[in-house]
CSV table of C-alpha atoms and ligand atoms in Angstrom, one decimal:
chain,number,residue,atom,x,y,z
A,1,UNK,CA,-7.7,-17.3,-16.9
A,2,UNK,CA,-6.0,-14.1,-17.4
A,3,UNK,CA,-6.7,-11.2,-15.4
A,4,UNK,CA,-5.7,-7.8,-16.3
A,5,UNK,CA,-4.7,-5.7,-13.1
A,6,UNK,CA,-4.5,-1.9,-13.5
A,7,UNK,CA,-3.2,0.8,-10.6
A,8,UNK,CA,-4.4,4.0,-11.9
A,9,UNK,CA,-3.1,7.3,-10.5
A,10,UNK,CA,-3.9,10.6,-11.8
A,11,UNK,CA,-0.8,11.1,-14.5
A,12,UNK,CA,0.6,6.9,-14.8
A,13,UNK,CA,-1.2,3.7,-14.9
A,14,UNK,CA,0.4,0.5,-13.9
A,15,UNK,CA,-0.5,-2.5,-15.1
A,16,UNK,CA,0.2,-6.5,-15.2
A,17,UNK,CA,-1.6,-9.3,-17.4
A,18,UNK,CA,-1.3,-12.3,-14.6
A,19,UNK,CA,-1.9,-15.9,-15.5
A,20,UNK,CA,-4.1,-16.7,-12.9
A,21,UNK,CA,-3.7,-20.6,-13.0
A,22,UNK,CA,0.0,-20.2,-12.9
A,23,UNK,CA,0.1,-16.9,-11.0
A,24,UNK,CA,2.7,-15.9,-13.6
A,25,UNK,CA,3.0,-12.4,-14.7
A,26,UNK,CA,2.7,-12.4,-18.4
A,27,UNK,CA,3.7,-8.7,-19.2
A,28,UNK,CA,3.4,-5.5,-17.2
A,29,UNK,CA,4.0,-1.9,-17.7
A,30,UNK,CA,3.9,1.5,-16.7
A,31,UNK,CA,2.1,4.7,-18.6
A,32,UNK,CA,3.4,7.9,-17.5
A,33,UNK,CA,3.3,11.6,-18.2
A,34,UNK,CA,-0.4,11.0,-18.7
A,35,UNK,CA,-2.0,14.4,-20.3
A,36,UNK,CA,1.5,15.9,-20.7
A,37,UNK,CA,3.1,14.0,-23.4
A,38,UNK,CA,2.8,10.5,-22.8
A,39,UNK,CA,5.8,7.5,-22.3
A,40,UNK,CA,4.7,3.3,-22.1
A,41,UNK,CA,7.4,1.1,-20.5
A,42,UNK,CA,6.1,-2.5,-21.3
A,43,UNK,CA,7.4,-5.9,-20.6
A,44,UNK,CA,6.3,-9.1,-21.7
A,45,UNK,CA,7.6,-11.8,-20.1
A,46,UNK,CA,10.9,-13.3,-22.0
A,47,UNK,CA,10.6,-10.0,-24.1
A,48,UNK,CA,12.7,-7.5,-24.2
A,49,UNK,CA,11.5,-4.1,-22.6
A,50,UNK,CA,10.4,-1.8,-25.0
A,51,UNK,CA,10.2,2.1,-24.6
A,52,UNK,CA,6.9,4.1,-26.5
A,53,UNK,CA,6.5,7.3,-26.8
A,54,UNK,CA,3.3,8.5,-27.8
A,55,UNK,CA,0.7,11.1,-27.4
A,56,UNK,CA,-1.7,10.3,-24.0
A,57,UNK,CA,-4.2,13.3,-23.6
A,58,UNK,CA,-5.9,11.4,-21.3
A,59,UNK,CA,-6.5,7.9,-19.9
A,60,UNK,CA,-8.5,6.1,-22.1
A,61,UNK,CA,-5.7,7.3,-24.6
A,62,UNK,CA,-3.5,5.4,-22.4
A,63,UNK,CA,-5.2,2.2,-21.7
A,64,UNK,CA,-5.7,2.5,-25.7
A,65,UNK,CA,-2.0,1.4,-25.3
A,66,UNK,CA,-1.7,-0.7,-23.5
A,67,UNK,CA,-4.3,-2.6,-25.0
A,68,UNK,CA,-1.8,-2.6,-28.4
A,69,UNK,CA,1.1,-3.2,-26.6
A,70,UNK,CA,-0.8,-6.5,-25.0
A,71,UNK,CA,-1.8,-7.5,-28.9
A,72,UNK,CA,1.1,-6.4,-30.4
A,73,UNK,CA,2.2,-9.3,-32.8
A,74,UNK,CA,6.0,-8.8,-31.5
A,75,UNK,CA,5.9,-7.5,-27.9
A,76,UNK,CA,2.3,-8.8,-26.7
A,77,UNK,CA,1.4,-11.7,-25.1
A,78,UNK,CA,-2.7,-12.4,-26.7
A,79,UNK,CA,-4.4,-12.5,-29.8
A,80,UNK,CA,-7.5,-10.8,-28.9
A,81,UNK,CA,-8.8,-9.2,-26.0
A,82,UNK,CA,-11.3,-11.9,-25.6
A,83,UNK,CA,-8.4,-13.4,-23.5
A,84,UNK,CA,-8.4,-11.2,-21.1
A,85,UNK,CA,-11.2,-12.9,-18.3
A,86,UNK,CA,-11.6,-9.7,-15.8
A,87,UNK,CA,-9.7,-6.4,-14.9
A,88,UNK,CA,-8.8,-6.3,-11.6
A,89,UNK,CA,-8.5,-2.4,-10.0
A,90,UNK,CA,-6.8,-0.8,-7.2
A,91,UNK,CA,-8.8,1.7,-5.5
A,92,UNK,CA,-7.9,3.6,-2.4
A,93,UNK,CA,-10.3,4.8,-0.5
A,94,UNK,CA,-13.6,3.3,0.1
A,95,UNK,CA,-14.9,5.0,3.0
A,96,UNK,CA,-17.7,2.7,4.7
A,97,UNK,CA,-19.2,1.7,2.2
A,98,UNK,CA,-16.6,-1.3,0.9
A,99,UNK,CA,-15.9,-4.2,3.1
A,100,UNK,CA,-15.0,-6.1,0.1
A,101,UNK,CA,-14.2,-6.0,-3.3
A,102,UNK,CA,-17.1,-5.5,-5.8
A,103,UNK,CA,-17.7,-5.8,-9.4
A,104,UNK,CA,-18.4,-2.4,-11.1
A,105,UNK,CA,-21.8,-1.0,-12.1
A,106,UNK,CA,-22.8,2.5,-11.9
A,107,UNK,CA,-24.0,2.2,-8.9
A,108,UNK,CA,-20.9,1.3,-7.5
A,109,UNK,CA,-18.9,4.1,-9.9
A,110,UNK,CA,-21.1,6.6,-8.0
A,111,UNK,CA,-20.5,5.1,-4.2
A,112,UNK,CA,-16.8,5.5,-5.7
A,113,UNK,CA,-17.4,8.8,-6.4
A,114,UNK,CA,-19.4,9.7,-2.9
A,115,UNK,CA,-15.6,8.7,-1.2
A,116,UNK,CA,-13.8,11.1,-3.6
A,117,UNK,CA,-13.6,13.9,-0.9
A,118,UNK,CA,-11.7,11.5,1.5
A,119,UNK,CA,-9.2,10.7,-1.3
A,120,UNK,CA,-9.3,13.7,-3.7
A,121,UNK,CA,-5.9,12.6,-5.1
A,122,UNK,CA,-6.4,9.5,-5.4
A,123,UNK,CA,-10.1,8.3,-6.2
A,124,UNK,CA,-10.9,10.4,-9.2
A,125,UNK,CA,-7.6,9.1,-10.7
A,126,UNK,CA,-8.9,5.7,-10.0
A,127,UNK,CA,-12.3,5.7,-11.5
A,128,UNK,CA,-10.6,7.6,-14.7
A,129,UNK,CA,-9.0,3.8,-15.5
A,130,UNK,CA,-12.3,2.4,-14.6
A,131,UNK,CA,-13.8,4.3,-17.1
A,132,UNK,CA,-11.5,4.3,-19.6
A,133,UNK,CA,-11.7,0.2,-19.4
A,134,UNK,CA,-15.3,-0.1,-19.6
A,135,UNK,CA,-15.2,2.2,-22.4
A,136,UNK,CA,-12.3,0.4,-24.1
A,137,UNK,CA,-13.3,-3.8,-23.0
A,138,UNK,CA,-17.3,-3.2,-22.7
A,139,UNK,CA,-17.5,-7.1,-22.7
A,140,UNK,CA,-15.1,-7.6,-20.0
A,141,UNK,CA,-16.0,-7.3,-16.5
A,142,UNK,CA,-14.0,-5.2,-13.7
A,143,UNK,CA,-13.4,-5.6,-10.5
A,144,UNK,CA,-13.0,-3.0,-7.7
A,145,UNK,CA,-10.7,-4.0,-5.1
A,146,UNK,CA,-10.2,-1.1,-2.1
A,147,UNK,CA,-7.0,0.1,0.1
A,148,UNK,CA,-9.6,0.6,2.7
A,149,UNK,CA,-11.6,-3.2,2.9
A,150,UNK,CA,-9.4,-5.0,4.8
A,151,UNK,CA,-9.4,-2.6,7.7
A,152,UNK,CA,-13.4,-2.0,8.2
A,153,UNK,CA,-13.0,-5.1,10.6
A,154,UNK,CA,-11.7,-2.3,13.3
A,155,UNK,CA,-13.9,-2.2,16.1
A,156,UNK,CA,-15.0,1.5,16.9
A,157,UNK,CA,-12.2,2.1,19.7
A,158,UNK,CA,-10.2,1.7,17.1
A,159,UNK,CA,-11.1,4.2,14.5
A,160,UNK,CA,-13.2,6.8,16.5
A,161,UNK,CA,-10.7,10.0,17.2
A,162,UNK,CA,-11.2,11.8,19.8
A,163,UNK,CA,-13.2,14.8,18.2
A,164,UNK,CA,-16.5,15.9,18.4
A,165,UNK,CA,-18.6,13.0,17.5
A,166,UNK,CA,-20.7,14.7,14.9
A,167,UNK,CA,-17.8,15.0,12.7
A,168,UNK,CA,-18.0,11.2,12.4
A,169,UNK,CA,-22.0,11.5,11.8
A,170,UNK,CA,-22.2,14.0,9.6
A,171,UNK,CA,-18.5,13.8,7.2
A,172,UNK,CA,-17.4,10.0,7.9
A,173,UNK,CA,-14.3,11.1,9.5
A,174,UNK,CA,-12.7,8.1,11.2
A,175,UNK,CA,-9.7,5.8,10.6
A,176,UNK,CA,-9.7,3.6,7.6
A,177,UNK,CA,-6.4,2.7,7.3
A,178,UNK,CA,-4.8,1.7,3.5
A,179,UNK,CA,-2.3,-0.6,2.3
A,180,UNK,CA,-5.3,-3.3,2.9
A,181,UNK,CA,-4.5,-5.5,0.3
A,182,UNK,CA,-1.1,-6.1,1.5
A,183,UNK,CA,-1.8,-6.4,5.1
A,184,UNK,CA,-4.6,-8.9,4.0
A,185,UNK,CA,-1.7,-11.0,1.7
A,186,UNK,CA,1.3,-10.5,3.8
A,187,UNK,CA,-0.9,-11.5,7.0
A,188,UNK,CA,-2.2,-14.6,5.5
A,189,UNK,CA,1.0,-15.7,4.2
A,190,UNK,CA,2.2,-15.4,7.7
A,191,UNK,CA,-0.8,-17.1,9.6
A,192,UNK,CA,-0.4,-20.3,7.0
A,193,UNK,CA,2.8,-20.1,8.7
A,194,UNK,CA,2.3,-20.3,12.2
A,195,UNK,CA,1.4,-23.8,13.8
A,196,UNK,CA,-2.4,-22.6,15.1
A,197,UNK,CA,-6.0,-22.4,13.9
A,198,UNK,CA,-6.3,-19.1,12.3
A,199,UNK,CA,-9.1,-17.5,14.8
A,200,UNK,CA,-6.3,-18.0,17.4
A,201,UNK,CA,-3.8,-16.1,15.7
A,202,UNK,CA,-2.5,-12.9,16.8
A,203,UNK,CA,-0.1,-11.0,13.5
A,204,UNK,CA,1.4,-7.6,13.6
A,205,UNK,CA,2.5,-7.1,9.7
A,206,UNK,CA,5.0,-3.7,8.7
A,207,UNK,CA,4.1,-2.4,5.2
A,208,UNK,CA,7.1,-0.1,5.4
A,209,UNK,CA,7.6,1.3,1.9
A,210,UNK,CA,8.0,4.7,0.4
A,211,UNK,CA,4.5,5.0,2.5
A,212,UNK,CA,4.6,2.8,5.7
A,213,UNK,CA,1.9,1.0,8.1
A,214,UNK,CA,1.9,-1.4,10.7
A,215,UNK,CA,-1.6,-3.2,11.0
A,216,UNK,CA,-2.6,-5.6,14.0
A,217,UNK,CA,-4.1,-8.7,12.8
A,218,UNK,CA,-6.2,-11.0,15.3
A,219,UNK,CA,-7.7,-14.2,14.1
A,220,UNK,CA,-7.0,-13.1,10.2
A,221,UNK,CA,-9.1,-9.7,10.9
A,222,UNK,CA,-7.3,-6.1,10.8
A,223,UNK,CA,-7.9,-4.8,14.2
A,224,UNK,CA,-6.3,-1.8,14.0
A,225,UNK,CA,-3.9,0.0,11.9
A,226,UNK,CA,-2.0,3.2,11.9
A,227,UNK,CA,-3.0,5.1,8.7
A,228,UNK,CA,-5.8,7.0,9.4
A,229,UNK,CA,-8.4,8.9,7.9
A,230,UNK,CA,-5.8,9.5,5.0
A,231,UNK,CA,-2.4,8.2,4.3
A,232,UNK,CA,-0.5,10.9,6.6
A,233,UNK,CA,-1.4,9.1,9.6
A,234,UNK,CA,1.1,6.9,11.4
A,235,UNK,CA,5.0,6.4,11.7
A,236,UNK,CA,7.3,8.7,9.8
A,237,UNK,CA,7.7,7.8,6.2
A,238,UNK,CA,9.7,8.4,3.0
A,239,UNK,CA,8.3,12.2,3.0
A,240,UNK,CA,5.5,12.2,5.0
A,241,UNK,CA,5.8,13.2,8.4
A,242,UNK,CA,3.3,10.7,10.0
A,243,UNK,CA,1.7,11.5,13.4
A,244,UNK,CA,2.6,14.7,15.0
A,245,UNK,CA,0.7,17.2,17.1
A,246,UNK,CA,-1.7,19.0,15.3
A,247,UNK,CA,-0.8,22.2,16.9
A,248,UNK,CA,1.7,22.5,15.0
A,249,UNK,CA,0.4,23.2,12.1
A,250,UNK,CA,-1.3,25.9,13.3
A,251,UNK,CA,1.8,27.0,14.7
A,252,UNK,CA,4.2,26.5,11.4
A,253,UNK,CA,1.3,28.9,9.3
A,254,UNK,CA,2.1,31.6,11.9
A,255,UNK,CA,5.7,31.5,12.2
A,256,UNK,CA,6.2,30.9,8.1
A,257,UNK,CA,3.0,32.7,6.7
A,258,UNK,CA,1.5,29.5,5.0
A,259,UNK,CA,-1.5,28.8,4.2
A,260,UNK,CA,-2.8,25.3,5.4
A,261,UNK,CA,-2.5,23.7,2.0
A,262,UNK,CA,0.9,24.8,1.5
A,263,UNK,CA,1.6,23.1,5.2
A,264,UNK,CA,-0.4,20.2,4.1
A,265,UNK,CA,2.0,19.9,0.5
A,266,UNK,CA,5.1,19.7,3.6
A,267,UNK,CA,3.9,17.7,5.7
A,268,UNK,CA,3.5,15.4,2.5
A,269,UNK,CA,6.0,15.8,0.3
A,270,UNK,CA,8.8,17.4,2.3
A,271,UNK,CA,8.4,15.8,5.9
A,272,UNK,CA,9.2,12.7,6.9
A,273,UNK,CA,12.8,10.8,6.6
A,274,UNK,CA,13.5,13.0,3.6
A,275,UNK,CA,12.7,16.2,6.0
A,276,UNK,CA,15.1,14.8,8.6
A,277,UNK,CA,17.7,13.3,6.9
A,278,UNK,CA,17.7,16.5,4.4
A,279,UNK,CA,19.5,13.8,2.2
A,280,UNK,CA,16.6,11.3,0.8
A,281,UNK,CA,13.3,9.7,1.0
A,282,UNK,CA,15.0,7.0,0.3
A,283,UNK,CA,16.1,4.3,2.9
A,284,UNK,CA,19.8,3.3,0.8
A,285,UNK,CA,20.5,6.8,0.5
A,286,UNK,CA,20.3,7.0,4.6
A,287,UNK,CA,21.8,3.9,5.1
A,288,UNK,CA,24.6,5.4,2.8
A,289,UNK,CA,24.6,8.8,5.1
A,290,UNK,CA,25.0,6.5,7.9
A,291,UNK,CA,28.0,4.8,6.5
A,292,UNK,CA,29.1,8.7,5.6
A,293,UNK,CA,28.9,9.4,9.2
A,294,UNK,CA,25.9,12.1,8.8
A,295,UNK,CA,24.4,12.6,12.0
A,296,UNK,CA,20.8,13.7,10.2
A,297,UNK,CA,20.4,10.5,8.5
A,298,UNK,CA,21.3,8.8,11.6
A,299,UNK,CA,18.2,10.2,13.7
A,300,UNK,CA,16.4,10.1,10.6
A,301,UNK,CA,17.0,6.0,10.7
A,302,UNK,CA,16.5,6.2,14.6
A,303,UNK,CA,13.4,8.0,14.8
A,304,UNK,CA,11.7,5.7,11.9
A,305,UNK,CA,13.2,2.6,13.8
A,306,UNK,CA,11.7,3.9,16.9
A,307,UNK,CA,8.0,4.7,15.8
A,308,UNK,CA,7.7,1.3,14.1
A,309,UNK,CA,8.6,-0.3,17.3
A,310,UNK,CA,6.1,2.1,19.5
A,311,UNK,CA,3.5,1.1,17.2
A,312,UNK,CA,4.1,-2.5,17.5
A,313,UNK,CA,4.2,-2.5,20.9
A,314,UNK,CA,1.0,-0.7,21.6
A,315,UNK,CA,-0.6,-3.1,18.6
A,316,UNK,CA,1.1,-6.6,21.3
A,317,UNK,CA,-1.3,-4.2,24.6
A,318,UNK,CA,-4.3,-4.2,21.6
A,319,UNK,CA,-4.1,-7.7,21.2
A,320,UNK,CA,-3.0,-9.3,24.6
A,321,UNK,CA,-0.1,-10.7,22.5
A,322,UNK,CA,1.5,-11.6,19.1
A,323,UNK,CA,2.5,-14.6,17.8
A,324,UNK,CA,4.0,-13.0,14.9
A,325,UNK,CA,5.6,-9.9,13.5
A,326,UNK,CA,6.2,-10.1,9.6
A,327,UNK,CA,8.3,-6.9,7.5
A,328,UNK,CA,7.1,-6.4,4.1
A,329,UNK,CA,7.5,-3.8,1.2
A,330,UNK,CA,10.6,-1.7,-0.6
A,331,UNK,CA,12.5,-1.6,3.4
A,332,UNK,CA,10.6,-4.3,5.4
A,333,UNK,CA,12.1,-6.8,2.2
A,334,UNK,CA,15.0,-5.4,1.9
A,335,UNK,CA,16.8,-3.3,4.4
A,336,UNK,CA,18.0,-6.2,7.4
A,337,UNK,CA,19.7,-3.3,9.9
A,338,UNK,CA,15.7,-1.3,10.0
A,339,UNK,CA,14.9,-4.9,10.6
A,340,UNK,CA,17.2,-5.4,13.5
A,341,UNK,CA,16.7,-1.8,14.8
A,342,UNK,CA,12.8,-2.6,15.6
A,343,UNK,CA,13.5,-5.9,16.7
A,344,UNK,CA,16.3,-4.8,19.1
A,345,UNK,CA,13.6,-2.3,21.0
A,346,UNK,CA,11.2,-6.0,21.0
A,347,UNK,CA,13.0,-8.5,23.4
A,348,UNK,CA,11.0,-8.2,26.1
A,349,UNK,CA,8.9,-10.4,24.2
A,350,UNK,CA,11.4,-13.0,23.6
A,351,UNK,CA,12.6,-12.3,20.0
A,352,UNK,CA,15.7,-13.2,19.2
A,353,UNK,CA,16.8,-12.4,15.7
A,354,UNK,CA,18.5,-15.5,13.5
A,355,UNK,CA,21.4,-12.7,12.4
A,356,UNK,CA,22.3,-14.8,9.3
A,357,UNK,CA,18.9,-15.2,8.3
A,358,UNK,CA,18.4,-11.6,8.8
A,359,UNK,CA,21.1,-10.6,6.0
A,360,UNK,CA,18.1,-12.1,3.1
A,361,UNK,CA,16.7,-9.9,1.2
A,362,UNK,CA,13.8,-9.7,-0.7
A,363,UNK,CA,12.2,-13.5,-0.1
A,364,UNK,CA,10.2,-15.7,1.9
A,365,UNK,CA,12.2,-16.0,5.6
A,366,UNK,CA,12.0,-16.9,9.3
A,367,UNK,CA,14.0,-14.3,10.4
A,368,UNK,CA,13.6,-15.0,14.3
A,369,UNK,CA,15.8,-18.2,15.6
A,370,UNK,CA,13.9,-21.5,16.3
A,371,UNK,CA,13.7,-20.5,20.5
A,372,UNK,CA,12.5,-16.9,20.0
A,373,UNK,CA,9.0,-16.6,21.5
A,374,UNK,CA,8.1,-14.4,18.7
A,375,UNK,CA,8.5,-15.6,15.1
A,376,UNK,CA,9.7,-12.9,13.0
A,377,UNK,CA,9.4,-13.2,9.3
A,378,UNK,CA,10.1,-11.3,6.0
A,379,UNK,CA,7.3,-12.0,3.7
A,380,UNK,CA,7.7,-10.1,0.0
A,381,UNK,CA,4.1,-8.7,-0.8
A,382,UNK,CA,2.2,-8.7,-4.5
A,383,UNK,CA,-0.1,-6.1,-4.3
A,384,UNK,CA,-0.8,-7.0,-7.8
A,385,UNK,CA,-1.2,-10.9,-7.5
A,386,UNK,CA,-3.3,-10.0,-4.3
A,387,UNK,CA,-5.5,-7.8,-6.6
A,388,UNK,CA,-5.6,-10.5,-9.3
A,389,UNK,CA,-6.5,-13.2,-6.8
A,390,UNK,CA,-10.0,-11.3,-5.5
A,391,UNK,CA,-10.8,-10.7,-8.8
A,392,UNK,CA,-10.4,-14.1,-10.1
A,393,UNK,CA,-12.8,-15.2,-7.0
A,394,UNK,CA,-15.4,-12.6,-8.1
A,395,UNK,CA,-15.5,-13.8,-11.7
A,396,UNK,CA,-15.6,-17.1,-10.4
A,397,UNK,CA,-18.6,-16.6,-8.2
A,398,UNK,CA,-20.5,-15.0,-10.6
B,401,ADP,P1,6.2,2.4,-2.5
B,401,ADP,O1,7.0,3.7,-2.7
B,401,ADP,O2,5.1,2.2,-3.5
B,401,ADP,O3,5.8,2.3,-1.1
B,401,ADP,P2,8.1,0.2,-2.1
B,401,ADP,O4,7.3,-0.7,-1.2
B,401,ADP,O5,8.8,-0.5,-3.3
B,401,ADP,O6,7.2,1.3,-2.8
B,401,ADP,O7,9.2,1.0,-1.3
B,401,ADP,C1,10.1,1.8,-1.8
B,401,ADP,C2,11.1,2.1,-0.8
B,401,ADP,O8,11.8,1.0,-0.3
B,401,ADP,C3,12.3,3.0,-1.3
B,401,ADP,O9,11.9,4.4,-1.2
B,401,ADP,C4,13.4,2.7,-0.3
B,401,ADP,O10,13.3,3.5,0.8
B,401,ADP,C5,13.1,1.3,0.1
B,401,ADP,N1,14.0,0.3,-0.5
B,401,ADP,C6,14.0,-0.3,-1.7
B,401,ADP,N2,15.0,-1.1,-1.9
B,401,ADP,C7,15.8,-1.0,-0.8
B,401,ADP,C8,17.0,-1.6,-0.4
B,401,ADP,N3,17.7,-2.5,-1.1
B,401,ADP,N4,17.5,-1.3,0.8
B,401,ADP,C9,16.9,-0.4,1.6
B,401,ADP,N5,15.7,0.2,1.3
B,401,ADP,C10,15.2,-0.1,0.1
């Protein structure tokens, strides 16, 4: 079967034709500068890249493309459309209501739509490519798969803040946590690795990307995780700040005359190891500072380091232990001294780092040595393949 997944934002959509018997990514692609001119990067497997440039006013315009670039006699990879068995979506936030994926019918577009004010960038964008698919492929059934699901497991100590409780009643406003798809992927990968039935398992897994989480995982069931209500929650990331004392804000408005949103746009877009480092969001361009000696991307490494191993440890206290701690996305795959930092802050648990194993980037590996008390692991994550796989079961249990 071939499922089509698509990650729509509110000016790009991502997308990948996967092969779901051979899990194979057939081609895959990016529209950007959606509703300002409009550029399609598409690759079909042993294809060359090609480059388009063409007029997207909106997103069905878009997934109009992609459609021809998937059929195109020369750069595609089907005949008809008929080929295509499901389309898979991302969605990010779905509040309460979602537990699990679902296939799409308006009744489920408008529960979509009743989350929109807890994702206002994200959802609308979202249910756009929904739209713009059923629209496009009536005949071909899509799939809803939510950020969220994955962490509605948390018991309530877990996602109740401390604030009035009303607030909770009467606007839903909890934790949900995100990044639920990898969590769920990355944390079954790891418990298929551990020598124990699954309900005895205890996982911590590090999505630490451009945006970062760290999710407990007890018995194959997100427990808690440290996005919250929104995205901004948590450790300090690329440009988001992450968890600081709310005060502040209030505090920051009087000393700079801002308004709340323009203190909102910082903490997102201009806070975090960007904000600290002054240099980059990026995690080579601080490990290049480092090498350069700069002291700002030094903390900036530091105090990321150090929040991921807080977290951690207060996840081992929520579970009465871990069996395994497992690094995924752009720095969890790739970057072996964050690696080491957090580990280093973790040996009173008995981890010992393998060191040569730690230099791997970017695949499957025990990076804990055979005595530590702790595995460690890198585990690459496919948000994509995660997405495809949920949908496949879906259309096959229709
Ligand atoms: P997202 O931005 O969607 O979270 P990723 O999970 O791919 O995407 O994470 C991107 C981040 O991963 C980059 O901003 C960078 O900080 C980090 N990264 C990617 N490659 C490397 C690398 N080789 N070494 C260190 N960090 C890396």
């Amino acid at each position: 079967m071939k499922i089509l997944v698509i990650n729509c934002g509110s000016s790009s959509l991502k997308y990948q034709l996967i092969d779901s018997d051979s899990e194979q990514v057939l081609a895959k692609g990016i529209c950007e500068r959606i509703k300002i001119d409009g550029v399609l990067n598409h690759t079909a497997s042993g294809k060359d890249k090609i480059n388009v440039e063409a007029p997207m006013p909106d997103h069905n315009a878009a997934v109009k493309l992609v459609i021809d670039a998937l059929l195109d006699s020369e750069h595609g990879v089907i005949q008809s459309l008929d080929e295509i068995d499901a389309v898979g979506h991302r969605v990010v936030h779905g509040g309460e209501k979602f537990a699990a994926s679902v296939i799409v019918n308006d009744e489920v577009l408008k529960a979509i739509e009743e989350c929109n004010d807890l994702a206002p960038l994200h959802n609308p964008a979202n249910l756009i490519g929904i739209e713009a698919c059923r629209t496009l492929m009536p005949d071909i059934p899509n799939v809803v798969v939510f950020d969220t699901a994955f962490h509605q497991t948390m018991p309530k100590e877990a996602y109740i803040y401390g604030l009035p409780y009303s607030y909770y009643e009467k606007y839903k406003i909890r934790r949900y946590g995100f990044h639920g798809t990898s969590h769920s992927f990355v944390s079954a990968k790891t418990i298929e690795l551990l020598d124990k039935p699954k309900e005895d398992t205890k996982v911590i897994v590090c999505h630490l990307g451009g945006g970062a989480s760290i999710c407990a995982v007890q018995g194959g069931r997100s427990i808690d995780t440290s996005m919250g209500m929104t995205p901004l929650e948590g450790i300090v990331m690329g440009t988001r700040s992450g968890s600081i004392d709310p005060a502040i804000i209030e505090y920051i408005a009087k000393k700079e005359n801002k308004s709340i949103d323009e203190i909102m746009n910082i903490l997102n877009k201009e806070s975090g190891v960007m904000g600290i480092s002054g240099r980059s969001s990026d995690f080579r361009d601080i490990d290049e500072g480092i090498r350069n000696g700069e002291e700002r991307s030094k903390i900036a490494f530091s105090v990321f380091c150090y929040q991921a191993a807080k977290i951690i440890g207060g996840y081992v206290a929520a579970m009465n232990g871990v069996d395994a701690i497992s690094f995924t996305a752009g720095i969890g795959e790739n970057d072996s001294a964050v690696r080491a930092a957090v580990c280093e802050r973790l040996t009173y648990l008995g981890i010992t780092l393998d060191k040569e194993a730690n230099k791997k980037r970017g695949e499957l590996t025990q990076i804990s040595t055979a005595d530590s008390k702790v595995k460690v692991f890198v585990v690459p994550t496919n948000e994509e393949l995660a997405i495809a796989r949920e949908t496949l079961a879906f259309i096959g249990n229709q």
